[in-house]
Short mmCIF file of N, CA and C in Angstrom, two decimals:
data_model
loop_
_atom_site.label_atom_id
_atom_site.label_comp_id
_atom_site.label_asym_id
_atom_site.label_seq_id
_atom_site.Cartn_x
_atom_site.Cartn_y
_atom_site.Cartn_z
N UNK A 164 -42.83 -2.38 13.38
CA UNK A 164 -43.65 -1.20 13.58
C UNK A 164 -43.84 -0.53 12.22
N UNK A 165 -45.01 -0.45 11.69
CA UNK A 165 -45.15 0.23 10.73
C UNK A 165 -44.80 1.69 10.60
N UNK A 166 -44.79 2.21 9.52
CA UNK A 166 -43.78 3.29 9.61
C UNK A 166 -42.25 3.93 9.96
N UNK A 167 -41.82 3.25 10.42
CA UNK A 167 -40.34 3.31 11.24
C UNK A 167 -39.23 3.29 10.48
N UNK A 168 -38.52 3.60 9.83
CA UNK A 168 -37.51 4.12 9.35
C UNK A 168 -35.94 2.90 9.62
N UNK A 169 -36.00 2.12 8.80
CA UNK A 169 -34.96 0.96 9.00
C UNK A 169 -33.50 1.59 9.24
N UNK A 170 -32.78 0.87 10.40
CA UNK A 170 -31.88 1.12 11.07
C UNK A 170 -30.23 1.01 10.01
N UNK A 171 -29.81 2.21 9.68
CA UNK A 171 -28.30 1.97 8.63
C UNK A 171 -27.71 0.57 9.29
N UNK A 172 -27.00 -0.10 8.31
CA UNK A 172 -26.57 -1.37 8.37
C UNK A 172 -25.37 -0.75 7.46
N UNK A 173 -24.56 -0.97 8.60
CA UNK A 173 -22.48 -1.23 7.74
C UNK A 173 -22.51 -2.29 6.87
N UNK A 174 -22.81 -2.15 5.69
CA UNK A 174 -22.61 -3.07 5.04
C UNK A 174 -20.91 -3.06 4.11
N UNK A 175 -20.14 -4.38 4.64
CA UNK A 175 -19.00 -4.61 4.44
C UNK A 175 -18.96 -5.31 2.84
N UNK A 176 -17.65 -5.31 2.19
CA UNK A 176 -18.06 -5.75 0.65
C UNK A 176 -17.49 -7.27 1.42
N UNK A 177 -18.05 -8.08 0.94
CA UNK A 177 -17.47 -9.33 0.60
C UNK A 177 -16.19 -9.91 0.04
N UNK A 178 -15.18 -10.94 0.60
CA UNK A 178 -13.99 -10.93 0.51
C UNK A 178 -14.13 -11.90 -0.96
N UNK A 179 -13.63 -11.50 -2.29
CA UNK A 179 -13.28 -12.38 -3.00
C UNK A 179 -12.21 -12.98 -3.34
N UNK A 180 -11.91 -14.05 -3.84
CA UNK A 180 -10.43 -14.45 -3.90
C UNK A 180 -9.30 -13.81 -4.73
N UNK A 181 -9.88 -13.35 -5.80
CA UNK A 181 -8.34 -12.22 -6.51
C UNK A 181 -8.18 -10.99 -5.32
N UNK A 182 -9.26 -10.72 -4.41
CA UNK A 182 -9.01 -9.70 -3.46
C UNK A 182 -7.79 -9.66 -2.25
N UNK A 183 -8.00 -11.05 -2.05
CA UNK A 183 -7.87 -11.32 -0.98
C UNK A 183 -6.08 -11.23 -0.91
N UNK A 184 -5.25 -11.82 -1.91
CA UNK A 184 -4.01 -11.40 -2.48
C UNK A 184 -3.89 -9.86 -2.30
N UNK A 185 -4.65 -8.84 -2.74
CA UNK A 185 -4.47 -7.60 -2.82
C UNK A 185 -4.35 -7.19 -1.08
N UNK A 186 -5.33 -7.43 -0.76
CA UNK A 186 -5.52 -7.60 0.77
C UNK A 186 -3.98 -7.90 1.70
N UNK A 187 -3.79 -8.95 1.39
CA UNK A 187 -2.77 -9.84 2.21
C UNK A 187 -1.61 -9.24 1.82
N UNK A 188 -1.14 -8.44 0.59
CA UNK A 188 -0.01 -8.00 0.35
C UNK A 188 -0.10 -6.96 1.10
N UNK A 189 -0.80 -6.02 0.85
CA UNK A 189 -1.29 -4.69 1.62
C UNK A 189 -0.82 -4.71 3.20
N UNK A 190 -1.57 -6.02 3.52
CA UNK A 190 -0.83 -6.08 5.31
C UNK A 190 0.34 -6.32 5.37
N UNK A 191 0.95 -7.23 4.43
CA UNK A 191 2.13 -7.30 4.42
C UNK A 191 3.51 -6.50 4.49
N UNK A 192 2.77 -5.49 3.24
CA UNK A 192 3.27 -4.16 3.11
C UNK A 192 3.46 -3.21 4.53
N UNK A 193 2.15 -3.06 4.67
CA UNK A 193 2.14 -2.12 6.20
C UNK A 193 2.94 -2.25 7.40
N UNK A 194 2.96 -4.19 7.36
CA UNK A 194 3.86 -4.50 8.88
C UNK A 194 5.28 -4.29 8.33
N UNK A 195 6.44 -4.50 7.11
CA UNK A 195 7.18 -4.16 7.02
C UNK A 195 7.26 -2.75 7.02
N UNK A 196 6.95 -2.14 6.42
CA UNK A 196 6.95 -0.30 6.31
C UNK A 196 6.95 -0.09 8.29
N UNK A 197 6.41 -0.72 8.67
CA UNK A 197 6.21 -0.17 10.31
C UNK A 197 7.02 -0.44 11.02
N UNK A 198 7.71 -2.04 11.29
CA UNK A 198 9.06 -2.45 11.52
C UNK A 198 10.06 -1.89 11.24
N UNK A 199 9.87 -0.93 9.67
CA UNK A 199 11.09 -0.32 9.20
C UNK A 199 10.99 1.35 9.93
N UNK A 200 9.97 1.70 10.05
CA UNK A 200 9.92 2.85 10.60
C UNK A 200 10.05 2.53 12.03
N UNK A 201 10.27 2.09 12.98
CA UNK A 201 10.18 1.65 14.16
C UNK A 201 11.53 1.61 14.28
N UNK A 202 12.49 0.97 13.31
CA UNK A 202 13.39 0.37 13.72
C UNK A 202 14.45 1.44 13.21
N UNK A 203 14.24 2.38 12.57
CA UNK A 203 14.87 3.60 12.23
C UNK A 203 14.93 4.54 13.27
N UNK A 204 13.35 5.15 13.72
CA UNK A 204 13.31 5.40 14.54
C UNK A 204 13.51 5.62 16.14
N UNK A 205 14.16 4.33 16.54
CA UNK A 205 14.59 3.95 17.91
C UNK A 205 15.99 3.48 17.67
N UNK A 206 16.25 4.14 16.65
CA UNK A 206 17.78 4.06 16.46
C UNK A 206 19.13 5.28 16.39
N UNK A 207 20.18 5.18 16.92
CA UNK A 207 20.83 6.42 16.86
C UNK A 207 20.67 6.82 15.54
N UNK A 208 21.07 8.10 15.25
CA UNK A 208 21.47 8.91 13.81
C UNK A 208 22.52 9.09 13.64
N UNK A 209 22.77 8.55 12.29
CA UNK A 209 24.65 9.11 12.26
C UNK A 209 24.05 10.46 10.38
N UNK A 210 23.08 10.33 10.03
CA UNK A 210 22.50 11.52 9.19
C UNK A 210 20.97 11.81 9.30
N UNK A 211 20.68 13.15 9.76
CA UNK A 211 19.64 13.49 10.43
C UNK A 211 18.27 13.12 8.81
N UNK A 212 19.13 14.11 7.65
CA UNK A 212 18.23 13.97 7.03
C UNK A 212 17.70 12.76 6.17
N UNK A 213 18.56 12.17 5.90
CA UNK A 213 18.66 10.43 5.56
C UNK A 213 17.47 9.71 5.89
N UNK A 214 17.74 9.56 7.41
CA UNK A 214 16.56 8.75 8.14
C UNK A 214 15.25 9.90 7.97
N UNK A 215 15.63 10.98 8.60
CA UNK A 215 14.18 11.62 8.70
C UNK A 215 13.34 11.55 6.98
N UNK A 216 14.00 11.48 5.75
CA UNK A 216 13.19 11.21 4.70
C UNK A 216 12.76 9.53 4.64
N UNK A 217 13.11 8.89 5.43
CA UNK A 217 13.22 7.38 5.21
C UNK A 217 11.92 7.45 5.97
N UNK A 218 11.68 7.72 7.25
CA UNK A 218 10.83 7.80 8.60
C UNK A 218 9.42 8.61 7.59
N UNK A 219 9.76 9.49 6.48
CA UNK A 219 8.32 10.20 6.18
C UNK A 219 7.98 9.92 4.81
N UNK A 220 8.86 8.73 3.82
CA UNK A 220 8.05 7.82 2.94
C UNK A 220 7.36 6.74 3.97
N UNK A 221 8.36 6.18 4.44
CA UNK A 221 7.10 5.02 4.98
C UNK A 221 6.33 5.22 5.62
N UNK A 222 5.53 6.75 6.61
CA UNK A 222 5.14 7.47 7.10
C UNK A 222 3.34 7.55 5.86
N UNK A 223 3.84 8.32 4.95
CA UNK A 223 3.08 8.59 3.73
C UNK A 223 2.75 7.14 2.80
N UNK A 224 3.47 6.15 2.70
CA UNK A 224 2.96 5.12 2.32
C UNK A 224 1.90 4.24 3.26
N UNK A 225 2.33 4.45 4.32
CA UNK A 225 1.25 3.56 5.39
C UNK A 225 0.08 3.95 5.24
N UNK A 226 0.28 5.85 5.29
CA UNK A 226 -1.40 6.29 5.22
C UNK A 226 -1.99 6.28 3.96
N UNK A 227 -1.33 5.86 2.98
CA UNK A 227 -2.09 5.81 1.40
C UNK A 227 -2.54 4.33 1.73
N UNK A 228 -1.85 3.20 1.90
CA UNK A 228 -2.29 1.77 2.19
C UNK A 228 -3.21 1.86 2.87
N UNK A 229 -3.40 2.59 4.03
CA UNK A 229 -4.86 2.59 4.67
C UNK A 229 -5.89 3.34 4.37
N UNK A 230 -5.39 4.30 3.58
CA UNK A 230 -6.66 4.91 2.93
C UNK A 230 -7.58 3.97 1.28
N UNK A 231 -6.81 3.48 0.79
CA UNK A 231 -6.73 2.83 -0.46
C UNK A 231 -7.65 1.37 0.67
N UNK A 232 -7.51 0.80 1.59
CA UNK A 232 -7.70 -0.12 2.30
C UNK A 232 -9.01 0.35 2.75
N UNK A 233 -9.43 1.55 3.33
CA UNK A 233 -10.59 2.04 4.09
C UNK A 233 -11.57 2.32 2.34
N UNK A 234 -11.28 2.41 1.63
CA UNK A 234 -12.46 2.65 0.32
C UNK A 234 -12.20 1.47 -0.58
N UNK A 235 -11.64 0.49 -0.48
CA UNK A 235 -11.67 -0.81 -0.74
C UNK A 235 -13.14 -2.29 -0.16
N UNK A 236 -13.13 -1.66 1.24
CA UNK A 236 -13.22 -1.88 2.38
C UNK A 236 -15.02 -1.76 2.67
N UNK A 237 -15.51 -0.35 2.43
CA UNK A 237 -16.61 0.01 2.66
C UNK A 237 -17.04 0.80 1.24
N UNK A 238 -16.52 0.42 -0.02
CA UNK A 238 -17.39 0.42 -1.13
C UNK A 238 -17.30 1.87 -1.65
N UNK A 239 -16.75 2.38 -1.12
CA UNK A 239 -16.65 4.31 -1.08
C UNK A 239 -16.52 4.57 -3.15
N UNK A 240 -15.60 3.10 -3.82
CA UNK A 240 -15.32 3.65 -5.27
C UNK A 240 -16.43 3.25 -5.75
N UNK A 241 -17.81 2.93 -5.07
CA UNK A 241 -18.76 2.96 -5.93
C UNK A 241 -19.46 4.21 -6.27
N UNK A 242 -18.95 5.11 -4.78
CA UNK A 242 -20.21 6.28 -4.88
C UNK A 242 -19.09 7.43 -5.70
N UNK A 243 -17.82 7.10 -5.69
CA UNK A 243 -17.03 7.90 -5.93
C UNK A 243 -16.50 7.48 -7.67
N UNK A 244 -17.34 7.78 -8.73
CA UNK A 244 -17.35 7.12 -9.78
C UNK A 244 -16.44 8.01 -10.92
N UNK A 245 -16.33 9.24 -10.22
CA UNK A 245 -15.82 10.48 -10.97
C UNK A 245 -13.98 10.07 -11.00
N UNK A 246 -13.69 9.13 -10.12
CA UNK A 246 -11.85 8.94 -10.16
C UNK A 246 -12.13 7.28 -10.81
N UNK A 247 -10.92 7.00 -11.46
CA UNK A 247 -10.49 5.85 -11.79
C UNK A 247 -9.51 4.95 -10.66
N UNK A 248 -10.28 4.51 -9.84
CA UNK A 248 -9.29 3.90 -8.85
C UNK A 248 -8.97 3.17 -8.95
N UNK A 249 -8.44 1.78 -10.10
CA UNK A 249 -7.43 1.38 -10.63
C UNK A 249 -6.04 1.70 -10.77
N UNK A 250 -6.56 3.10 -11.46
CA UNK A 250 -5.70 3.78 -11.86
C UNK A 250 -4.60 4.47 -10.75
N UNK A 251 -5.64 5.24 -10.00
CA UNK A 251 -5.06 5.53 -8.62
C UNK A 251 -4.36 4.65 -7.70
N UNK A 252 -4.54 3.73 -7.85
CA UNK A 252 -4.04 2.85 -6.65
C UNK A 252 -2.66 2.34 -7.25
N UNK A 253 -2.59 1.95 -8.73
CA UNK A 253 -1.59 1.91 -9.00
C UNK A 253 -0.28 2.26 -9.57
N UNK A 254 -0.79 4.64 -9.84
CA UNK A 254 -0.17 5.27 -9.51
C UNK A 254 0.64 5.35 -8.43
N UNK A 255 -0.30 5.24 -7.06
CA UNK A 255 0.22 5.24 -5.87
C UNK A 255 1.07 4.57 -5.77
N UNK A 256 0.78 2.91 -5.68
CA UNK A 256 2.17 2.34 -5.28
C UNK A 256 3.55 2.06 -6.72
N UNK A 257 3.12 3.05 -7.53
CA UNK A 257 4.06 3.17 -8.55
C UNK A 257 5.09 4.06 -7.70
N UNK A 258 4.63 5.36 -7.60
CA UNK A 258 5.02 6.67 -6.71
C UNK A 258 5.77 6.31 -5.09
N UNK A 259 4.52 5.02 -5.18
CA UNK A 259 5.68 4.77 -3.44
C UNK A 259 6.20 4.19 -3.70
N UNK A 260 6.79 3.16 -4.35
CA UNK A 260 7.73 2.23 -4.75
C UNK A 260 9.15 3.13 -4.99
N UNK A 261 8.98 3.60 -6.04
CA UNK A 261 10.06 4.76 -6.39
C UNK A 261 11.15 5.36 -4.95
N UNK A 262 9.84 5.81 -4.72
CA UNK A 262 10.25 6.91 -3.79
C UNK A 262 10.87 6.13 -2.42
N UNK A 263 10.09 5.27 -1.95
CA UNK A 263 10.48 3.83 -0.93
C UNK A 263 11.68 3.20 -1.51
N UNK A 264 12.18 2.93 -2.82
CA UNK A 264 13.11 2.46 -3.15
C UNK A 264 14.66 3.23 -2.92
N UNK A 265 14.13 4.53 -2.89
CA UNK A 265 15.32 5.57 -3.18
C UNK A 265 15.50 5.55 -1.61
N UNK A 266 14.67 5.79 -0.67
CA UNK A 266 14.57 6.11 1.00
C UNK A 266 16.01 4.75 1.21
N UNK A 267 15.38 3.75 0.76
CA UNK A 267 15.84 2.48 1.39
C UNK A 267 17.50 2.35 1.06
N UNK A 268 17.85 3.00 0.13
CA UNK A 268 18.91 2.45 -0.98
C UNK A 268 20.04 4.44 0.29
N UNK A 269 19.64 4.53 0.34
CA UNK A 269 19.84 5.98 1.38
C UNK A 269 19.90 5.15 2.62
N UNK A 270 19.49 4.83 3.26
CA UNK A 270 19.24 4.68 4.78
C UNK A 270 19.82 3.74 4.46
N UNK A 271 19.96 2.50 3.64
CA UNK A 271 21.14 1.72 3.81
C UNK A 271 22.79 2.18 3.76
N UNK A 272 23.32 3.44 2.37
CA UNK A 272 23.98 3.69 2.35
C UNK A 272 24.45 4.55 3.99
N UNK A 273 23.89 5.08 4.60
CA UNK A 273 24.19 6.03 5.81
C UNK A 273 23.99 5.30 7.28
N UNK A 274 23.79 3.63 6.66
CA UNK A 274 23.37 2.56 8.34
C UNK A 274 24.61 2.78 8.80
N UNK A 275 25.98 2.69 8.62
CA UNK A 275 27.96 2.85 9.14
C UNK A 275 27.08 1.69 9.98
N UNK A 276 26.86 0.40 9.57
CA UNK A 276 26.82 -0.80 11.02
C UNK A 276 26.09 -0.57 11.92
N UNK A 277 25.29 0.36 11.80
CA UNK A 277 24.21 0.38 13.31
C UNK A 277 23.00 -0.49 12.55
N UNK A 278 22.42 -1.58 13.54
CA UNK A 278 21.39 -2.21 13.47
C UNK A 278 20.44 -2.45 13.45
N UNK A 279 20.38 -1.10 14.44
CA UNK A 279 18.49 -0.82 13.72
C UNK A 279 18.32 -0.24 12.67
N UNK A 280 19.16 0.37 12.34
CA UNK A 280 19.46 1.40 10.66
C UNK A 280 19.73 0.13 9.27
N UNK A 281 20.48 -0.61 10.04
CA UNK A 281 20.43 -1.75 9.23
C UNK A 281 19.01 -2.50 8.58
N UNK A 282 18.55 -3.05 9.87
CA UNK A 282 16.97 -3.30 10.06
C UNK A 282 15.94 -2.82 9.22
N UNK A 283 16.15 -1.43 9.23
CA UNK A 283 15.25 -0.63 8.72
C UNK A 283 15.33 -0.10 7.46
N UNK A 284 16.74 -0.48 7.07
CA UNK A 284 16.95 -0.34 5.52
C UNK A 284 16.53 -1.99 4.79
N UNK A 285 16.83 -2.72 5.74
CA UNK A 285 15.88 -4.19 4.98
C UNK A 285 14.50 -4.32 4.54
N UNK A 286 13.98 -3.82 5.98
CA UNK A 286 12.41 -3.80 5.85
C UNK A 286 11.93 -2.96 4.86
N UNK A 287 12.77 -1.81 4.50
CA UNK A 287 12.02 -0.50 3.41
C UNK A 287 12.97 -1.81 2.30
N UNK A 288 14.00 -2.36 1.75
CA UNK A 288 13.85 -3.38 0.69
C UNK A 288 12.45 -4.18 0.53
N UNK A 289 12.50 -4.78 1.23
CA UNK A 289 11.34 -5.87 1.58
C UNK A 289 10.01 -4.91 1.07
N UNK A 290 9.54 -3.78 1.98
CA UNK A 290 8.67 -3.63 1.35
C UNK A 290 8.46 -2.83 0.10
N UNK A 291 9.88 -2.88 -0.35
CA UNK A 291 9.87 -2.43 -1.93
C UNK A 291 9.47 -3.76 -2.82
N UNK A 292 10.04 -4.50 -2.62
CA UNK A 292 9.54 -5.74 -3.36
C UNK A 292 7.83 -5.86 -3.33
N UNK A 293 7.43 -5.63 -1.30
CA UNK A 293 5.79 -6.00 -1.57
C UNK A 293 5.04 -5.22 -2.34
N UNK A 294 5.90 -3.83 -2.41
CA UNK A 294 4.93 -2.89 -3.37
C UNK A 294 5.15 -3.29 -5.15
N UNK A 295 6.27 -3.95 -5.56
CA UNK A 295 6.34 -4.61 -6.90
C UNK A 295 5.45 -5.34 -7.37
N UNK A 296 4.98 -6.30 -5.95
CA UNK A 296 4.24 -7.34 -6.38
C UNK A 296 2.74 -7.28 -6.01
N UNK A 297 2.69 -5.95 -5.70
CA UNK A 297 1.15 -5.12 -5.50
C UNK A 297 0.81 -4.44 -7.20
N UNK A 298 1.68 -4.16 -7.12
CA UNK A 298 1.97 -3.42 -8.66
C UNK A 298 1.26 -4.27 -9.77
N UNK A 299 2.33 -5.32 -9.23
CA UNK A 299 1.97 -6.34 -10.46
C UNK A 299 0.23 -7.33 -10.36
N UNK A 300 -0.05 -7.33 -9.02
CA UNK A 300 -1.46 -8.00 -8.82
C UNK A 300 -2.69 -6.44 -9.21
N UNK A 301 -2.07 -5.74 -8.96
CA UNK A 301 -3.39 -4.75 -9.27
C UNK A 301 -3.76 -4.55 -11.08
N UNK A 302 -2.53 -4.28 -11.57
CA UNK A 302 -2.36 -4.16 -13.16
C UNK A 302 -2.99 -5.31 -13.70
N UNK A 303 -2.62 -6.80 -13.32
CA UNK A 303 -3.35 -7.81 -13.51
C UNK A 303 -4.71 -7.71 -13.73
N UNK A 304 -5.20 -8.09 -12.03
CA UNK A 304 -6.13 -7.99 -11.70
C UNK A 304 -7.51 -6.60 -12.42
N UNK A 305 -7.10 -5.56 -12.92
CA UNK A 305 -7.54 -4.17 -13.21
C UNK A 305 -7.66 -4.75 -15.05
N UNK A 306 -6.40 -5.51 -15.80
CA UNK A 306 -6.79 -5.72 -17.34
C UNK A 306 -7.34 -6.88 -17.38
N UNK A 307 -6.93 -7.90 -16.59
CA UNK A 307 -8.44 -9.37 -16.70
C UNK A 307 -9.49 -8.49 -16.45
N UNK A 308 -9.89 -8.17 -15.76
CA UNK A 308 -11.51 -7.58 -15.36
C UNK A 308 -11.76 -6.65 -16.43
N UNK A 309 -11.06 -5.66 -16.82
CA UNK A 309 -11.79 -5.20 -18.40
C UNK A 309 -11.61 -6.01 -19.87
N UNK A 310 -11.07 -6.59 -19.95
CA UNK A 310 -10.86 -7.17 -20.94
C UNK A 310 -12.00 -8.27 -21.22
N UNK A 311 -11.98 -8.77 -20.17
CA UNK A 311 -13.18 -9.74 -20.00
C UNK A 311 -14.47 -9.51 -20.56
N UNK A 312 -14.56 -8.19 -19.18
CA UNK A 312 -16.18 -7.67 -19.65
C UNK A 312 -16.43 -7.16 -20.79
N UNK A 313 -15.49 -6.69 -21.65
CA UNK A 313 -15.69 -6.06 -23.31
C UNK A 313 -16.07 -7.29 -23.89
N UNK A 314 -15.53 -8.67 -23.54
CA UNK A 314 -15.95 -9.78 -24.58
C UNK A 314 -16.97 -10.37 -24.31
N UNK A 315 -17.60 -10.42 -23.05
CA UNK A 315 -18.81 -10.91 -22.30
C UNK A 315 -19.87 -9.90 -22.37
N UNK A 316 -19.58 -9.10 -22.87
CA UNK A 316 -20.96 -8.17 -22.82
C UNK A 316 -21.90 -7.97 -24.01
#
């Protein structure tokens, strides 16, 4: 119909292969952080505040992974040109790493043998490591891609 006004189209970015690592750690990340919060959570307390800081890093890391995931996702750091999201992203899981490291190294010291406390001090290990090796694929991934284009251009 002439004149008619073309219908918005979700246009999704395309999966590339250095992405797709970033991607796959990311989920990786999330299902441990969730197991670990789950498994803290449905577990007695033998220190209220222990777990409850353990329960609200991995709490705050999940929703940075999915936010970092949702503008990954639908292209948002193109329109949003004013932040360095390199940079950001691997502040972030600098900041959650830290902070996830300290939760975990706590909630293990205060598990006294209970098993889901146990559990849940593994999984916040575990996903201290996935955030190391997020660390390390983004930093990568962030100086090949400039380095490159300074010599190719």
């Amino acid at each position: 119909v002439a004149g008619a006004t073309p219908m918005p189209v979700l246009c999704l970015r395309p999966l590339v292969h250095r992405d797709f690592f970033r991607l796959y750690s990311s989920g990786q990340n999330s299902i441990s952080l969730l197991i670990g919060f789950i498994s803290v959570n449905n577990s007695p307390w033998t220190d209220y505040s222990a777990y409850s800081y353990f329960q609200i890093v991995t709490m705050c890391d999940l929703v940075m992974i999915l936010f970092f995931y949702i503008i990954h996702i639908f292209r948002i750091y193109r329109k949003l040109t004013c932040v360095s999201w390199p940079l950001a992203e691997f502040l972030h899981y600098l900041i959650g790493t830290i902070l996830l490291l300290i939760a975990s190294i706590v909630a293990a010291s205060k598990s006294y043998n209970l098993s889901g406390l146990v559990a849940g001090a593994t999984f916040g290990f575990l996903a201290t490591v996935l955030c190391v090796l997020s660390i390390w694929s983004s930093y990568k991934v962030s100086c090949i891609t400039q380095s490159t284009s300074k010599y190719h251009a």
